[in-house]
PDB file of C-alpha atoms in Angstrom:
ATOM      1  CA  MET D   1      24.058  32.493 -21.143  1.00 91.00           C
ATOM      2  CA  ASN D   2      21.135  30.130 -19.354  1.00 92.00           C
ATOM      3  CA  GLU D   3      17.683  29.660 -20.101  1.00 94.00           C
ATOM      4  CA  THR D   4      16.213  32.056 -17.653  1.00 95.00           C
ATOM      5  CA  GLN D   5      18.475  35.328 -19.527  1.00 95.00           C
ATOM      6  CA  THR D   6      17.829  33.998 -22.336  1.00 95.00           C
ATOM      7  CA  VAL D   7      14.123  34.467 -22.005  1.00 96.00           C
ATOM      8  CA  SER D   8      14.362  37.764 -20.703  1.00 96.00           C
ATOM      9  CA  ALA D   9      16.708  38.923 -23.735  1.00 97.00           C
ATOM     10  CA  LEU D  10      14.117  37.285 -25.961  1.00 97.00           C
ATOM     11  CA  GLY D  11      11.419  39.081 -24.216  1.00 97.00           C
ATOM     12  CA  ALA D  12      12.765  42.265 -24.333  1.00 97.00           C
ATOM     13  CA  LEU D  13      13.369  42.213 -28.079  1.00 97.00           C
ATOM     14  CA  ALA D  14       9.356  41.156 -28.334  1.00 97.00           C
ATOM     15  CA  HIS D  15       7.919  44.397 -29.040  1.00 96.00           C
ATOM     16  CA  VAL D  16       8.644  46.210 -31.926  1.00 96.00           C
ATOM     17  CA  GLN D  17       9.494  49.374 -30.737  1.00 96.00           C
ATOM     18  CA  ARG D  18      12.515  47.891 -28.451  1.00 97.00           C
ATOM     19  CA  LEU D  19      13.544  46.160 -31.527  1.00 97.00           C
ATOM     20  CA  ARG D  20      13.522  49.052 -33.214  1.00 97.00           C
ATOM     21  CA  VAL D  21      16.021  51.174 -30.685  1.00 98.00           C
ATOM     22  CA  PHE D  22      17.860  47.669 -29.999  1.00 98.00           C
ATOM     23  CA  ARG D  23      19.012  47.818 -33.961  1.00 97.00           C
ATOM     24  CA  ALA D  24      19.653  51.190 -34.162  1.00 98.00           C
ATOM     25  CA  LEU D  25      22.043  51.060 -30.987  1.00 98.00           C
ATOM     26  CA  VAL D  26      24.100  47.973 -33.411  1.00 97.00           C
ATOM     27  CA  ILE D  27      23.907  50.065 -36.112  1.00 97.00           C
ATOM     28  CA  ALA D  28      25.484  53.162 -34.002  1.00 97.00           C
ATOM     29  CA  GLY D  29      28.075  50.642 -33.166  1.00 97.00           C
ATOM     30  CA  PRO D  30      30.248  51.095 -29.651  1.00 96.00           C
ATOM     31  CA  GLU D  31      29.997  54.804 -30.072  1.00 96.00           C
ATOM     32  CA  GLY D  32      26.339  54.670 -28.811  1.00 97.00           C
ATOM     33  CA  LEU D  33      23.503  56.958 -28.340  1.00 98.00           C
ATOM     34  CA  THR D  34      21.909  59.184 -26.648  1.00 97.00           C
ATOM     35  CA  PRO D  35      18.627  59.126 -26.051  1.00 96.00           C
ATOM     36  CA  SER D  36      17.830  62.553 -27.582  1.00 95.00           C
ATOM     37  CA  VAL D  37      19.086  61.090 -30.746  1.00 97.00           C
ATOM     38  CA  MET D  38      17.375  58.009 -30.895  1.00 97.00           C
ATOM     39  CA  ALA D  39      14.496  59.514 -30.236  1.00 97.00           C
ATOM     40  CA  GLU D  40      14.973  61.893 -33.032  1.00 96.00           C
ATOM     41  CA  GLN D  41      15.682  59.158 -35.251  1.00 96.00           C
ATOM     42  CA  LEU D  42      13.104  56.317 -34.437  1.00 96.00           C
ATOM     43  CA  ASP D  43      10.594  59.558 -34.153  1.00 95.00           C
ATOM     44  CA  VAL D  44       9.161  57.996 -30.728  1.00 95.00           C
ATOM     45  CA  ALA D  45       8.445  60.247 -27.544  1.00 95.00           C
ATOM     46  CA  ARG D  46      11.111  60.856 -24.924  1.00 93.00           C
ATOM     47  CA  SER D  47       8.991  59.141 -22.406  1.00 92.00           C
ATOM     48  CA  ALA D  48       8.414  55.969 -24.261  1.00 94.00           C
ATOM     49  CA  LEU D  49      11.739  55.617 -24.817  1.00 96.00           C
ATOM     50  CA  SER D  50      12.958  55.585 -21.535  1.00 95.00           C
ATOM     51  CA  PHE D  51      10.786  53.034 -21.083  1.00 95.00           C
ATOM     52  CA  HIS D  52      11.598  50.474 -23.812  1.00 97.00           C
ATOM     53  CA  LEU D  53      15.604  51.611 -23.019  1.00 97.00           C
ATOM     54  CA  LYS D  54      15.000  50.183 -19.125  1.00 97.00           C
ATOM     55  CA  GLU D  55      13.540  46.998 -20.356  1.00 97.00           C
ATOM     56  CA  LEU D  56      16.742  46.657 -22.543  1.00 98.00           C
ATOM     57  CA  THR D  57      19.014  47.250 -20.290  1.00 97.00           C
ATOM     58  CA  ARG D  58      17.070  45.440 -17.323  1.00 97.00           C
ATOM     59  CA  ALA D  59      17.833  42.297 -19.713  1.00 97.00           C
ATOM     60  CA  GLY D  60      21.569  42.951 -19.981  1.00 97.00           C
ATOM     61  CA  LEU D  61      21.438  43.644 -23.987  1.00 98.00           C
ATOM     62  CA  VAL D  62      21.877  47.471 -23.877  1.00 98.00           C
ATOM     63  CA  THR D  63      24.573  49.271 -21.132  1.00 98.00           C
ATOM     64  CA  VAL D  64      24.374  52.857 -20.232  1.00 98.00           C
ATOM     65  CA  GLU D  65      26.929  55.259 -19.216  1.00 97.00           C
ATOM     66  CA  GLN D  66      26.920  58.533 -18.063  1.00 96.00           C
ATOM     67  CA  GLN D  67      28.968  61.245 -20.046  1.00 94.00           C
ATOM     68  CA  GLY D  68      28.735  64.599 -18.805  1.00 94.00           C
ATOM     69  CA  ARG D  69      25.340  65.744 -18.599  1.00 94.00           C
ATOM     70  CA  ASN D  70      24.236  63.231 -21.052  1.00 94.00           C
ATOM     71  CA  LEU D  71      24.018  59.241 -21.088  1.00 96.00           C
ATOM     72  CA  ILE D  72      25.091  56.934 -24.082  1.00 98.00           C
ATOM     73  CA  TYR D  73      23.345  53.853 -24.222  1.00 98.00           C
ATOM     74  CA  ARG D  74      25.246  51.040 -26.438  1.00 98.00           C
ATOM     75  CA  ALA D  75      24.304  47.479 -27.624  1.00 98.00           C
ATOM     76  CA  ASP D  76      25.772  45.267 -25.167  1.00 97.00           C
ATOM     77  CA  PHE D  77      27.497  43.231 -27.930  1.00 97.00           C
ATOM     78  CA  SER D  78      29.265  40.889 -26.146  1.00 96.00           C
ATOM     79  CA  ARG D  79      25.800  39.496 -24.551  1.00 96.00           C
ATOM     80  CA  MET D  80      24.165  39.917 -27.832  1.00 96.00           C
ATOM     81  CA  ASN D  81      26.968  36.898 -29.339  1.00 94.00           C
ATOM     82  CA  GLU D  82      26.198  34.533 -25.971  1.00 95.00           C
ATOM     83  CA  LEU D  83      22.373  35.248 -27.299  1.00 95.00           C
ATOM     84  CA  LEU D  84      22.955  33.862 -30.929  1.00 92.00           C
ATOM     85  CA  GLY D  85      25.142  31.601 -29.056  1.00 90.00           C
ATOM     86  CA  TYR D  86      22.421  29.894 -26.851  1.00 91.00           C
ATOM     87  CA  LEU D  87      20.043  29.967 -30.011  1.00 89.00           C
ATOM     88  CA  THR D  88      22.174  28.381 -32.294  1.00 85.00           C
ATOM     89  CA  GLU D  89      24.308  26.059 -29.692  1.00 84.00           C
ATOM     90  CA  HIS D  90      23.218  22.942 -30.909  1.00 76.00           C
ATOM     91  CA  CYS D  91      22.383  23.550 -34.743  1.00 79.00           C
ATOM     92  CA  CYS D  92      22.985  20.980 -36.936  1.00 78.00           C
ATOM     93  CA  GLN D  93      23.284  18.579 -34.801  1.00 74.00           C
ATOM     94  CA  GLY D  94      26.281  19.882 -33.268  1.00 66.00           C
ATOM     95  CA  GLY D  95      27.521  20.158 -36.888  1.00 68.00           C
ATOM     96  CA  THR D  96      29.161  22.783 -38.877  1.00 68.00           C
ATOM     97  CA  CYS D  97      25.908  24.949 -40.468  1.00 67.00           C
ATOM     98  CA  GLU D  98      26.947  26.483 -43.729  1.00 69.00           C
ATOM     99  CA  VAL D  99      23.968  28.921 -44.253  1.00 63.00           C
ATOM    100  CA  THR D 100      23.291  29.799 -47.784  1.00 65.00           C
ATOM    101  CA  GLU D 101      20.642  32.088 -49.883  1.00 61.00           C
ATOM    102  CA  SER D 102      18.141  29.981 -51.935  1.00 57.00           C
ATOM    103  CA  SER D 103      16.286  31.277 -55.248  1.00 48.00           C
ATOM    104  CA  ASP D 104      13.474  32.897 -52.807  1.00 50.00           C
ATOM    105  CA  PHE D 105      16.152  34.376 -50.348  1.00 45.00           C
ATOM    106  CA  SER D 106      14.910  32.803 -47.449  1.00 49.00           C
ATOM    107  CA  ARG D 107      17.972  31.156 -45.738  1.00 50.00           C
ATOM    108  CA  SER D 108      18.754  27.615 -45.223  1.00 48.00           C
ATOM    109  CA  CYS D 109      20.993  25.143 -43.649  1.00 49.00           C
ATOM    110  CA  THR D 110      23.076  23.389 -46.224  1.00 50.00           C
ATOM    111  CA  SER D 111      24.136  20.910 -43.389  1.00 49.00           C
ATOM    112  CA  CYS D 112      20.760  19.903 -41.989  1.00 46.00           C
TER     113      CYS D 112
END
């Protein structure tokens, strides 16, 4: 993943409703969800959902497949992992980074 693709993906996720949609698709796993199920789960109008799905698809974070009369949306897990990999590529100066839970429940890197 390059810098331009990373900015596009982060920009797509930088909206509350799109982040919720993406998380719902991650939770759904490889089976994905139809727009009607997502609209009901997230309590969002289908027209607004369609706009957000288009943005996530354009950023490469979501795929869509037509199955009969239904569209099935899925999180693109390989793209999600590429994004995470890009963001953490040089974590801890290239060394092993171990994340632990501290007493205030925030995460901290033990090797940084």
